[in-house]
Coordinates of C-alpha atoms and ligand atoms in Angstrom, one line a residue:
X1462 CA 0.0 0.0 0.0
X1463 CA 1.7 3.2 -0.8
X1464 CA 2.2 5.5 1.9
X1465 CA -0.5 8.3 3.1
X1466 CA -1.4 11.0 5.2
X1467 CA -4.4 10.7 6.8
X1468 CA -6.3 14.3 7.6
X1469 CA -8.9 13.7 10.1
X1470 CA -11.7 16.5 10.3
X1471 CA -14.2 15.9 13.3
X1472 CA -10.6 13.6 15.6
X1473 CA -12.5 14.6 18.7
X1474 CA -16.2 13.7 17.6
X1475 CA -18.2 10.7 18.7
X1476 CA -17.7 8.9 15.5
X1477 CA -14.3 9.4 15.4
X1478 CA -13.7 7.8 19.2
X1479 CA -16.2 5.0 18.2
X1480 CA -15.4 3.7 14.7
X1481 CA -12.9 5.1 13.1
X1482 CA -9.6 5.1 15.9
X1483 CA -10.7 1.3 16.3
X1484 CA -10.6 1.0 12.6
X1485 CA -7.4 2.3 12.2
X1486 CA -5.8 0.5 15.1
X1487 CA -6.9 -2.9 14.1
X1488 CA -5.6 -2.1 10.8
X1489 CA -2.3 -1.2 12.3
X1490 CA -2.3 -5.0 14.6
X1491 CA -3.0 -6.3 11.3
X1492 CA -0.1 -4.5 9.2
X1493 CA -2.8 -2.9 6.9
X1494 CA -2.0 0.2 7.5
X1495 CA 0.8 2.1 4.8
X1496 CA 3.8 1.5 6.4
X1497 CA 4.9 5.3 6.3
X1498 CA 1.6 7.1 7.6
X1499 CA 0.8 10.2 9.0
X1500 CA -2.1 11.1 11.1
X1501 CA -3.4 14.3 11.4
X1502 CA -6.4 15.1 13.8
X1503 CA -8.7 18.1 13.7
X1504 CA -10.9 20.3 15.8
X1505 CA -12.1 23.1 16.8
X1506 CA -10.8 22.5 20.6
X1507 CA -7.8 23.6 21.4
X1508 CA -5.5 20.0 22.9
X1509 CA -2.4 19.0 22.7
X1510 CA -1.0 16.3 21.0
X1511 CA 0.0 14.8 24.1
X1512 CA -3.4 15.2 25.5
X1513 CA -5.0 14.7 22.3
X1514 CA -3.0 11.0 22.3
X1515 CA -4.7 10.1 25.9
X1516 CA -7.9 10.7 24.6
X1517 CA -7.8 8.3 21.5
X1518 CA -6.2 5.6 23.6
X1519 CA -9.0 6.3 26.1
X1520 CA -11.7 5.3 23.4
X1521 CA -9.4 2.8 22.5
X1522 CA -9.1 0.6 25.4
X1523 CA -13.5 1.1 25.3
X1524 CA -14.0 0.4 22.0
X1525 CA -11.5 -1.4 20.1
X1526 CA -11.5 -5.1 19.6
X1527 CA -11.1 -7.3 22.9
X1528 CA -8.0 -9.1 22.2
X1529 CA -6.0 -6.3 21.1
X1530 CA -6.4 -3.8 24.1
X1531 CA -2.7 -3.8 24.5
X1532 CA -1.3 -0.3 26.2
X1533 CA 2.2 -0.7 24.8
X1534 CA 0.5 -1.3 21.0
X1535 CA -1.4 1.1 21.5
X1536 CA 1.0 3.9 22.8
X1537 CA 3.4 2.7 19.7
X1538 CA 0.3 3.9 17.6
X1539 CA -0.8 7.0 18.4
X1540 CA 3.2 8.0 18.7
X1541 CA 2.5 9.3 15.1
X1542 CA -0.4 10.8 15.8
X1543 CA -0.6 14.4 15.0
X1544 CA -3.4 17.0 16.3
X1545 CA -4.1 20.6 15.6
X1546 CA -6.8 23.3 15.9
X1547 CA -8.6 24.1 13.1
X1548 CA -11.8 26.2 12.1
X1549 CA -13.8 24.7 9.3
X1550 CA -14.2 28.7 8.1
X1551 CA -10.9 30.0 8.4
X1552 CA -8.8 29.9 4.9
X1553 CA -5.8 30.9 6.7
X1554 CA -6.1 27.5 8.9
X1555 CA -6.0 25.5 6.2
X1556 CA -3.3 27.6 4.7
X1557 CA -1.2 26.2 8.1
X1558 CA -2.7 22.6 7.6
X1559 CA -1.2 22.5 4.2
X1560 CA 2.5 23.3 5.6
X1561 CA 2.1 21.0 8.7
X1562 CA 0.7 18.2 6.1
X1563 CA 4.0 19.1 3.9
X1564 CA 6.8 19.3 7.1
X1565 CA 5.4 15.6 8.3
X1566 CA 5.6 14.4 4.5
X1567 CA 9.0 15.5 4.3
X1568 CA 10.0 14.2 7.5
X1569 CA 8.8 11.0 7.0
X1570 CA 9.6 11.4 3.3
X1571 CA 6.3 10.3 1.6
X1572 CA 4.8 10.8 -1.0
X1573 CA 2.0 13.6 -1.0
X1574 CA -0.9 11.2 -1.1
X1575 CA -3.9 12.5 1.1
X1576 CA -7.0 11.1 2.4
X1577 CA -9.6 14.0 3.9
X1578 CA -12.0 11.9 6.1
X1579 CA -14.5 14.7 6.9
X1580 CA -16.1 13.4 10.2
X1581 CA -18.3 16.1 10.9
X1582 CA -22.0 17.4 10.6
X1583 CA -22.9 17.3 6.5
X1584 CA -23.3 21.2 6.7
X1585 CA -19.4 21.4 6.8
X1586 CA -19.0 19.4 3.8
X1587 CA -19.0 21.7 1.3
X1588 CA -16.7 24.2 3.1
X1589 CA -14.2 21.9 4.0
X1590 CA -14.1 20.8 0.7
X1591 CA -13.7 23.9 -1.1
X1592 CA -11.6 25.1 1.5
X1593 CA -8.9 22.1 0.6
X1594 CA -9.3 22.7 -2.9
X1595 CA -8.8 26.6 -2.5
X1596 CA -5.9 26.1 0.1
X1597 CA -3.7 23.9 -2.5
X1598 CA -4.0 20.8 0.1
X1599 CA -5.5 19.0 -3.0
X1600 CA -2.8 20.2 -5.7
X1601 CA -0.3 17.8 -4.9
X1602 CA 1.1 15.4 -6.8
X1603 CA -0.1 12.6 -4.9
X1604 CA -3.8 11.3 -4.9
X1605 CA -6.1 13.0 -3.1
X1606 CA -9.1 11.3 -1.9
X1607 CA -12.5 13.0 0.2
X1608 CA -14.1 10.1 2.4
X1609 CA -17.8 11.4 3.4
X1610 CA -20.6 9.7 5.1
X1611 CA -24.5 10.0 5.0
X1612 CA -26.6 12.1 4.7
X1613 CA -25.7 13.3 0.9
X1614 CA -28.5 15.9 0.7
X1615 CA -31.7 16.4 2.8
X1616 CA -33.9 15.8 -0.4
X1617 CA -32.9 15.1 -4.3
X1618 CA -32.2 19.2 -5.1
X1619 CA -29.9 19.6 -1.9
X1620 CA -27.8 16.5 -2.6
X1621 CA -27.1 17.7 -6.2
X1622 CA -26.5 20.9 -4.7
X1623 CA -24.0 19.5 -2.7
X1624 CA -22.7 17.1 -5.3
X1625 CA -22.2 20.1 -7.7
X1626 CA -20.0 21.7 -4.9
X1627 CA -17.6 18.8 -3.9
X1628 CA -16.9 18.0 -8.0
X1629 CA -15.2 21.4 -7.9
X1630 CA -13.0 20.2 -5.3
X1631 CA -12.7 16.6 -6.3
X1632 CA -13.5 14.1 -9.1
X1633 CA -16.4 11.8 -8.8
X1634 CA -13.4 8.9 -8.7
X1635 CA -11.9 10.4 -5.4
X1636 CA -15.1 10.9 -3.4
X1637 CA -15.4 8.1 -1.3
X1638 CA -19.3 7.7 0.1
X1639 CA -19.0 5.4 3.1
X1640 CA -22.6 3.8 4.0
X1641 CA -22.0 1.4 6.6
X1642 CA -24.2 -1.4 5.4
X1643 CA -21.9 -2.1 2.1
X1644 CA -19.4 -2.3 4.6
X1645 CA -20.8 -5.4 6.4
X1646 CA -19.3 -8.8 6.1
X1647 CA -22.8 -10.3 5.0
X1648 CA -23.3 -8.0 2.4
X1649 CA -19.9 -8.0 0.7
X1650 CA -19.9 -11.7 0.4
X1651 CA -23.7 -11.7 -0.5
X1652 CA -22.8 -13.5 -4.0
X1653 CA -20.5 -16.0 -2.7
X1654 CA -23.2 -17.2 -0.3
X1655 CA -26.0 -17.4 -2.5
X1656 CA -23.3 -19.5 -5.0
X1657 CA -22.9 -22.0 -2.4
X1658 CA -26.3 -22.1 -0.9
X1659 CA -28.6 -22.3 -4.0
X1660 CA -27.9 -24.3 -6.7
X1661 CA -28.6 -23.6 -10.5
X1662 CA -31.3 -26.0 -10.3
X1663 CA -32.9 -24.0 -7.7
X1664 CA -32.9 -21.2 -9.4
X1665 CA -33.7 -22.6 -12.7
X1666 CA -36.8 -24.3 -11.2
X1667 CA -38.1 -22.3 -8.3
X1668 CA -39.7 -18.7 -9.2
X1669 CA -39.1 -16.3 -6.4
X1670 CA -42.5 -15.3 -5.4
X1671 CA -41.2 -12.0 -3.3
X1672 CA -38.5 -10.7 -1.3
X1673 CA -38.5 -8.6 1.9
X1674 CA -35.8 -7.0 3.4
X1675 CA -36.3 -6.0 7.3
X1676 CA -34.0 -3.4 9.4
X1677 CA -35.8 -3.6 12.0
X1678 CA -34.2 -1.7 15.7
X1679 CA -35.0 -1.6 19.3
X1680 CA -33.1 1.7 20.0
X1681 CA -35.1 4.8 20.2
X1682 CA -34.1 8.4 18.9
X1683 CA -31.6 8.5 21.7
X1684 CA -29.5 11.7 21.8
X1685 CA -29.6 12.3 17.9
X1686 CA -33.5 14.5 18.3
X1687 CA -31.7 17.5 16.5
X1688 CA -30.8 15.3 13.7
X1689 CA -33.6 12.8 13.3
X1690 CA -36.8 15.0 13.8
X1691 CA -35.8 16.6 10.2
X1692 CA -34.7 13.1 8.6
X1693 CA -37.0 10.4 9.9
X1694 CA -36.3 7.0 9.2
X1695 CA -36.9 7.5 5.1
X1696 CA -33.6 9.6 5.2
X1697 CA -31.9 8.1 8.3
X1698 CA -32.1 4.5 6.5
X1699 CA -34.1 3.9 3.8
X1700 CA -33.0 6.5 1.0
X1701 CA -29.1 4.9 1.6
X1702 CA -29.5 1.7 3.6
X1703 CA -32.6 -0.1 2.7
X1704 CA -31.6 1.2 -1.2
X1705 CA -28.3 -0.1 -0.8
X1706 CA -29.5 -3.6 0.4
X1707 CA -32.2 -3.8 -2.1
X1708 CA -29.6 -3.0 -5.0
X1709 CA -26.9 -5.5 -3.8
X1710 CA -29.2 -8.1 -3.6
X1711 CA -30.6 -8.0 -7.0
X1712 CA -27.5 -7.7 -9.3
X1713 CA -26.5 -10.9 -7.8
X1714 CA -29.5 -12.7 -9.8
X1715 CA -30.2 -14.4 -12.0
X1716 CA -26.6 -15.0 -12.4
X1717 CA -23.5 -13.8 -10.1
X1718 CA -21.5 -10.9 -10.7
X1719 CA -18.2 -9.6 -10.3
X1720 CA -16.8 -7.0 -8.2
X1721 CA -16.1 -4.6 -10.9
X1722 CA -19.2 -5.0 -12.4
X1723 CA -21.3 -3.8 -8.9
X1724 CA -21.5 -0.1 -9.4
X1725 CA -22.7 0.2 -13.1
X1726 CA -25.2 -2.7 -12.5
X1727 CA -26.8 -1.1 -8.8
X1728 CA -27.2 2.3 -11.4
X1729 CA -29.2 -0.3 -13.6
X1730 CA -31.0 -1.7 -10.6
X1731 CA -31.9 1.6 -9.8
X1732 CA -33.0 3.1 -13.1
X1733 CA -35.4 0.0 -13.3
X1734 CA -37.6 0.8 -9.9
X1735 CA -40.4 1.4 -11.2
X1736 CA -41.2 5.3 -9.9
X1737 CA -44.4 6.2 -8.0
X1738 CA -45.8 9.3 -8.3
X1739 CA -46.6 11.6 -5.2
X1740 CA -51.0 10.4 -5.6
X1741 CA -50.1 6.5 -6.1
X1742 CA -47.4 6.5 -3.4
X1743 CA -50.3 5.9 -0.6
X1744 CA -50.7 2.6 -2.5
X1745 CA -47.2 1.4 -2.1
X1746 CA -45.9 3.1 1.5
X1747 CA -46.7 2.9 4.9
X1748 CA -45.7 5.4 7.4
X1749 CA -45.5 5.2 11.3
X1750 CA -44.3 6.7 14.4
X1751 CA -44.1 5.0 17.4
X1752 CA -46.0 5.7 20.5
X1753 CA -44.7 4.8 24.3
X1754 CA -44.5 0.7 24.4
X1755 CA -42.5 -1.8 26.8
X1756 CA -39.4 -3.5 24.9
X1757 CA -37.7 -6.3 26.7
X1758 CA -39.5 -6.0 29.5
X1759 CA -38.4 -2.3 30.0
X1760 CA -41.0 0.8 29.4
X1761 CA -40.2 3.7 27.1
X1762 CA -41.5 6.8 26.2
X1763 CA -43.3 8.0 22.7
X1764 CA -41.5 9.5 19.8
X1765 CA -43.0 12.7 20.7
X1766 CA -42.0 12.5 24.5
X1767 CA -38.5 11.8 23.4
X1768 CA -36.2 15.0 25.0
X1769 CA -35.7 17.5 21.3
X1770 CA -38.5 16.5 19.3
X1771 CA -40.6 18.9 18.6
X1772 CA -44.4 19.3 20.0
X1773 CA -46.5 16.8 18.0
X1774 CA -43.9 16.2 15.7
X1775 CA -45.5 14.7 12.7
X1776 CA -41.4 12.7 11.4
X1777 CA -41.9 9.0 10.5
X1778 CA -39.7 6.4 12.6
X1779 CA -41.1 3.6 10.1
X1780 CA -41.5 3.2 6.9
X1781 CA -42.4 0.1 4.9
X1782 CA -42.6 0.2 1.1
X1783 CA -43.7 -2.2 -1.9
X1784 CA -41.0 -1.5 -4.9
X1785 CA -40.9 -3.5 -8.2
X1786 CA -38.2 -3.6 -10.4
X1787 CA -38.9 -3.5 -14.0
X1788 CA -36.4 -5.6 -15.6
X1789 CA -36.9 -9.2 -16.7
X1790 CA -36.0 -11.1 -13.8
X1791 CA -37.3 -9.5 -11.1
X1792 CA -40.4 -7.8 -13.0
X1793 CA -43.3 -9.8 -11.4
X1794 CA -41.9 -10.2 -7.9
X1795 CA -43.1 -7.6 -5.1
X1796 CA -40.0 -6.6 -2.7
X1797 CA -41.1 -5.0 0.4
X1798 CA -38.8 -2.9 2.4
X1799 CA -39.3 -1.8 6.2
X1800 CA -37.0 -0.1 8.7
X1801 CA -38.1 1.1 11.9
X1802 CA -36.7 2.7 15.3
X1803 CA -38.4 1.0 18.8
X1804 CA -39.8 -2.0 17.4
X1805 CA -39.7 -6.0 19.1
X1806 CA -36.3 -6.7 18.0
X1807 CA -33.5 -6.0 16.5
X1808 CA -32.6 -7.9 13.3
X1809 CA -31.5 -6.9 9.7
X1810 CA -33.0 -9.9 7.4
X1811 CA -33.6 -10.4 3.6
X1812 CA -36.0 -13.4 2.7
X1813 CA -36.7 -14.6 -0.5
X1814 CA -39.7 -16.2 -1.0
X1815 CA -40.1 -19.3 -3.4
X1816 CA -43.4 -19.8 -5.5
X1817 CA -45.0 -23.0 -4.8
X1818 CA -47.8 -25.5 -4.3
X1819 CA -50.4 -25.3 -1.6
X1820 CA -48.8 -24.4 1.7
X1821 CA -45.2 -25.5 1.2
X1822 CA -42.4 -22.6 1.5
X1823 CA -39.0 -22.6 0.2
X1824 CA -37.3 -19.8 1.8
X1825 CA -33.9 -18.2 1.6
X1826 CA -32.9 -15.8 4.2
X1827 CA -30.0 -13.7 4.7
X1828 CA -29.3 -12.7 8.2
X1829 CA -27.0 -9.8 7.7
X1830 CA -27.2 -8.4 11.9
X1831 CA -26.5 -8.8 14.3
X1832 CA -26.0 -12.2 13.6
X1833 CA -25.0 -13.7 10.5
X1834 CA -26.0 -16.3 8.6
X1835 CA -27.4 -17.7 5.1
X1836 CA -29.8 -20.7 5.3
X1837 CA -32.5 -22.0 2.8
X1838 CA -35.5 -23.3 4.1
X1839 CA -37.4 -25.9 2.6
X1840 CA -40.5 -27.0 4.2
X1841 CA -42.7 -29.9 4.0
X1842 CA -45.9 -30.8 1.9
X1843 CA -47.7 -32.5 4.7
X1844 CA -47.5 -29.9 7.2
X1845 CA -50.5 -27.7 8.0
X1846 CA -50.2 -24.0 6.7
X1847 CA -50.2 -22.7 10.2
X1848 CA -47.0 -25.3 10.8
X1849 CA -45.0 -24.3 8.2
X1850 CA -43.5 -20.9 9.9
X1851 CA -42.5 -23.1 13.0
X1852 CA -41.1 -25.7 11.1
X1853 CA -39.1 -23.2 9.0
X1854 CA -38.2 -21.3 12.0
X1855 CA -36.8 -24.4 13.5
X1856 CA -34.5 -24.7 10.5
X1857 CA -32.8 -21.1 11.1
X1858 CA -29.3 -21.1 11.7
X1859 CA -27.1 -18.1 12.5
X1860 CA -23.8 -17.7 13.9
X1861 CA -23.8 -15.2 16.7
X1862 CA -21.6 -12.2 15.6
X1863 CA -18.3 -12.5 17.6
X1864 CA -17.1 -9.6 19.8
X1865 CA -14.0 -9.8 17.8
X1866 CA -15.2 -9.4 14.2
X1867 CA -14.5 -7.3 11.5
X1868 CA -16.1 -4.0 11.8
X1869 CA -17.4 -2.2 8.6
X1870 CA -15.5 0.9 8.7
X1871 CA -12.1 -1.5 9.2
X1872 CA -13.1 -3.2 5.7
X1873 CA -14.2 0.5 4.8
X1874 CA -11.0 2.3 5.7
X1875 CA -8.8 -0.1 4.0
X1876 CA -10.3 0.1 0.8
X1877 CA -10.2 3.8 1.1
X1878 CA -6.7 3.9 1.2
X1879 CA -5.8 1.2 -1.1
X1880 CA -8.3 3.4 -3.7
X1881 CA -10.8 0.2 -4.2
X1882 CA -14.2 2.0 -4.3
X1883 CA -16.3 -1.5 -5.0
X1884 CA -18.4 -1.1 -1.7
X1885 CA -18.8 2.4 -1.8
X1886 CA -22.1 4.7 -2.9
X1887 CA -21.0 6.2 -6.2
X1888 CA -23.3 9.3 -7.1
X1889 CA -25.1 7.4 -10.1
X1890 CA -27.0 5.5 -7.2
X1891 CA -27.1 8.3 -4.5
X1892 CA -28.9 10.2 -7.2
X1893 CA -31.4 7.9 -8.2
X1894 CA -32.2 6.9 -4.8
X1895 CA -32.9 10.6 -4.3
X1896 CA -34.9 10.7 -7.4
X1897 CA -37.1 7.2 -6.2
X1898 CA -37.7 8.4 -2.6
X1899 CA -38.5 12.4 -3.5
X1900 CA -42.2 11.5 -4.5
X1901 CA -42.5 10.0 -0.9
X1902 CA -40.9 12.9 0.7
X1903 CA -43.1 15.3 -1.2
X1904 CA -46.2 13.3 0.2
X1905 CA -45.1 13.6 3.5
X1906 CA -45.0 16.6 3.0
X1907 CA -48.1 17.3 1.8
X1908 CA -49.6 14.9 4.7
X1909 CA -50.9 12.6 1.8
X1910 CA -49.8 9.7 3.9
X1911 CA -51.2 8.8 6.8
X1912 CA -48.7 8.5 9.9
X1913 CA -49.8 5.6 11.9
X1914 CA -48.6 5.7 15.3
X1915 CA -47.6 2.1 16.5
X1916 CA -46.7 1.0 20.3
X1917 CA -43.1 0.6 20.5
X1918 CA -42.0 -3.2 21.1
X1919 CA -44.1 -4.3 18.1
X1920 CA -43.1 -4.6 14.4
X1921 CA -44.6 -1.4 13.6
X1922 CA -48.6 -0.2 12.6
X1923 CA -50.8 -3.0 11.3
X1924 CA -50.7 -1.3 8.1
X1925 CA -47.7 -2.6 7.1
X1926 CA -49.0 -5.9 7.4
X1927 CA -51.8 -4.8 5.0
X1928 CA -49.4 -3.4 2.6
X1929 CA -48.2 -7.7 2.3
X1930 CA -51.3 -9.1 2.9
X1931 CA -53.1 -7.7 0.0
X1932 CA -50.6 -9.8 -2.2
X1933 CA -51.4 -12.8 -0.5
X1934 CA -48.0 -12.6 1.7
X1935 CA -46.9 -12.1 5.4
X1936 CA -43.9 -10.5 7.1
X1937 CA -42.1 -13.8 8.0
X1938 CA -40.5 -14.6 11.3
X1939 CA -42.3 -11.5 13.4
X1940 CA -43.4 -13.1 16.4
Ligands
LIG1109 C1 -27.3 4.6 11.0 C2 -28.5 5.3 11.3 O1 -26.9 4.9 9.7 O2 -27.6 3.2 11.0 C3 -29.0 4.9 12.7 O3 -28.3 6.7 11.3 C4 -29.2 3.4 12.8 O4 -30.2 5.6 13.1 C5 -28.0 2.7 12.3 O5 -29.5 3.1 14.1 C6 -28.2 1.2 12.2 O6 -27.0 0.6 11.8 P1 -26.8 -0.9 12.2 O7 -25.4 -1.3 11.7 O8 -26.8 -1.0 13.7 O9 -27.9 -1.7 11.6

């Protein structure tokens, strides 16, 4: 890997201490970091280094993996690391960045190769950016690369706004969108487990019948009200998450494909959802919010009692949605998508239902978190109809995720710096996700959809049962 600096906007930020010093660390245990590499840290606090130093190896020994929690690693880490003050809106800081980023490459004579890693709130992006551009940090011979992470616009004329602003700053091929979920183990390796769970026969002689793919989460709002009361779950997860799983998914059928191939093919997943319009989107969506409710045992309060939401708050914590891709595999199979916040459990599931005879069920589900697994289901003739979900249930097998696996932003980071941009969101997508999901937003907010309120420790309103039901299906596994 060739050596890099790495400039760190948002080092003292919650994300920073959570995800991305643990990333970086484990990288290190595992040699995967450039062996010449400079770390630089930003912030608007004033700290230093030295005390800057304590406080990653703080949310180190918290949050980093449990069998490498090793002081003397860990000290022999951070030795490099680098920390200075910087205001996002001050050209003359980034006029001091750009000589501090040019001492430490001379010193440690590398090559001007630079990663920007902009952890901070999405209304910095486009001044940070311009900022590096305008500053020269950008100009040097090296690559440049600008990792950002969602949300990529509030709405589909916001993110090309902000699109429009970073390509004056970067090309399209150094902006590196990290959403989490292509990140995860289950989903990178979704087409080498379906290859070795289905075989062609399967899929030459079973028709899938539908698909549903569930994120469904116990965990409220919690301290993110500021944030969340102006995104709701359609921006939070299913405009980038929910999309993202949906489009993985279905470029691996009817036939496997290759890494390279996974960006152009998601654009041509994407370009064949068939679009609702603002009227018909009642048909096809369900919107909730969830009212107070006891999960595991434990009482909560109601989206609109949560501390930062505003009176009667009218965002959505749930959607569910019926999308159809027009293209001639998938054209006469429903896929229903729901994501909520406070529901039963916490699970993120794809199942892929088989067409058959009478009650018998062929399943294939994809546990993706947080515990992994791939497992097709077949069930039996003789069993009664009200059997079969038991008996398929029965055949579930996960493995429980391991303290001490891979975490997405490790996989994330690495490909980053080695430039591989397979399992990141390229705009193609990010736009056309924008462009599918702006009728709903626009019927929101017109109120054209009606927000059903659901107790929390459920799977979310009745409605969303309806939405399946009318097609002669059922969520599977809710129980
Ligand atoms: C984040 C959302 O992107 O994903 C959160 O902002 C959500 O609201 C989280 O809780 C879910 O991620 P995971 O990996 O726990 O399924």
């Amino acid at each position: 890997m060739e050596p890099a600096t790495f400039v760190l906007f948002g080092a003292t930020g919650d994300l920073a201490k959570r995800k991305i010093y643990p990333a970086l660390y484990q990288l290190y245990i595992d040699q995967k970091l450039p062996s010449s590499f400079s770390f630089i840290g930003l912030g608007r606090r004033e700290l230093t280094h030295t005390s800057f130093q304590a406080n990653v190896e703080k949310s180190l020994l918290t949050f980093s993996r449990s069998d490498v929690k090793d002081a003397v690693r860990i000290k022999k880490f951070l030795n490099s690391f680098q920390y200075h003050v910087l205001d996002v809106d001050r050209k003359e800081d980034y006029t001091k960045l750009l000589k501090l980023v040019e001492d430490r490459e001379a010193e440690l004579n590398i090559m001007p190769n630079r990663m920007f890693y902009l952890s901070v709130g999405p209304e910095f992006f486009e001044t940070i950016a311009t900022n590096i551009h305008e500053s020269g940090l950008g100009s040097a011979s090296g690559w440049k690369r600008l990792v950002i992470e969602k949300p990529f616009g509030h709405d589909l004329e916001s993110a090309r706004q902000l699109n429009h602003t970073l390509n004056q700053a970067f090309d399209e091929s150094d902006i590196y969108r990290i959403d989490h979920y292509l990140g995860k183990p289950m989903v990178q390796q979704m087409g080498q487990l379906l290859q070795s769970t289905l075989t062609e026969q399967d899929l030459r002689t079973r028709t899938i019948a539908s698909v549903q793919i569930s994120a469904i989460e116990t965990l409220g709002v919690e301290e993110r009200a500021g944030y969340y009361d102006h995104a709701g779950a359609i921006r939070d997860m299913f405009q980038n998450h929910m999309l993202q799983l949906l489009m993985m998914l279905t470029i691996e059928f009817p036939k496997r494909s290759s890494a390279d191939e996974v960006v152009n093919l998601k654009s041509k997943i994407m370009k064949s959802l068939m679009p609702l319009n603002k009227i018909d989107v009642t048909q096809h969506v369900v919107r909730g919010q969830y009212a107070s409710g006891v999960i595991k045992e434990e009482q909560v309060v109601g989206y609109t009692d949560e501390a930062g939401i505003a009176l009667g708050s009218h965002n959505d914590t749930f959607i569910a949605a019926r999308l159809r891709v027009d293209d001639p595999f998938w054209k006469d199979t429903p896929i229903y998508i729901r994501t909520g916040k406070r529901l039963k459990e916490k699970v993120t599931r794809i199942v892929i239902e088989f067409t058959s005879e009478g009650p018998v069920k062929d399943l294939l589900t994809i546990e993706i978190g947080p515990d992994e697994g791939i497992t097709f289901l077949k069930s039996r003739s003789d069993l009664a109809f009200s059997d079969v979900e038991t008996s398929l249930r029965s055949q579930l097998s996960f493995t429980k995720k391991e303290v001490n696996v891979k975490d997405a932003y490790e996989t994330l980071i690495h490909d980053a710096l080695l430039g591989d941009k397979t399992y990141f969101a390229h705009w193609n997508e990010v736009e056309l996700s924008w462009e599918w999901v702006q009728p709903i937003l626009d019927a929101y907010q017109d109120n054209l959809i009606p927000l059903h309120i659901y107790p929390a420790g459920t799977y979310g309103p009745q409605e969303a049962n309806e939405l399946l039901m009318k097609d002669g299906f059922h969520w599977w596994f809710d129980n």
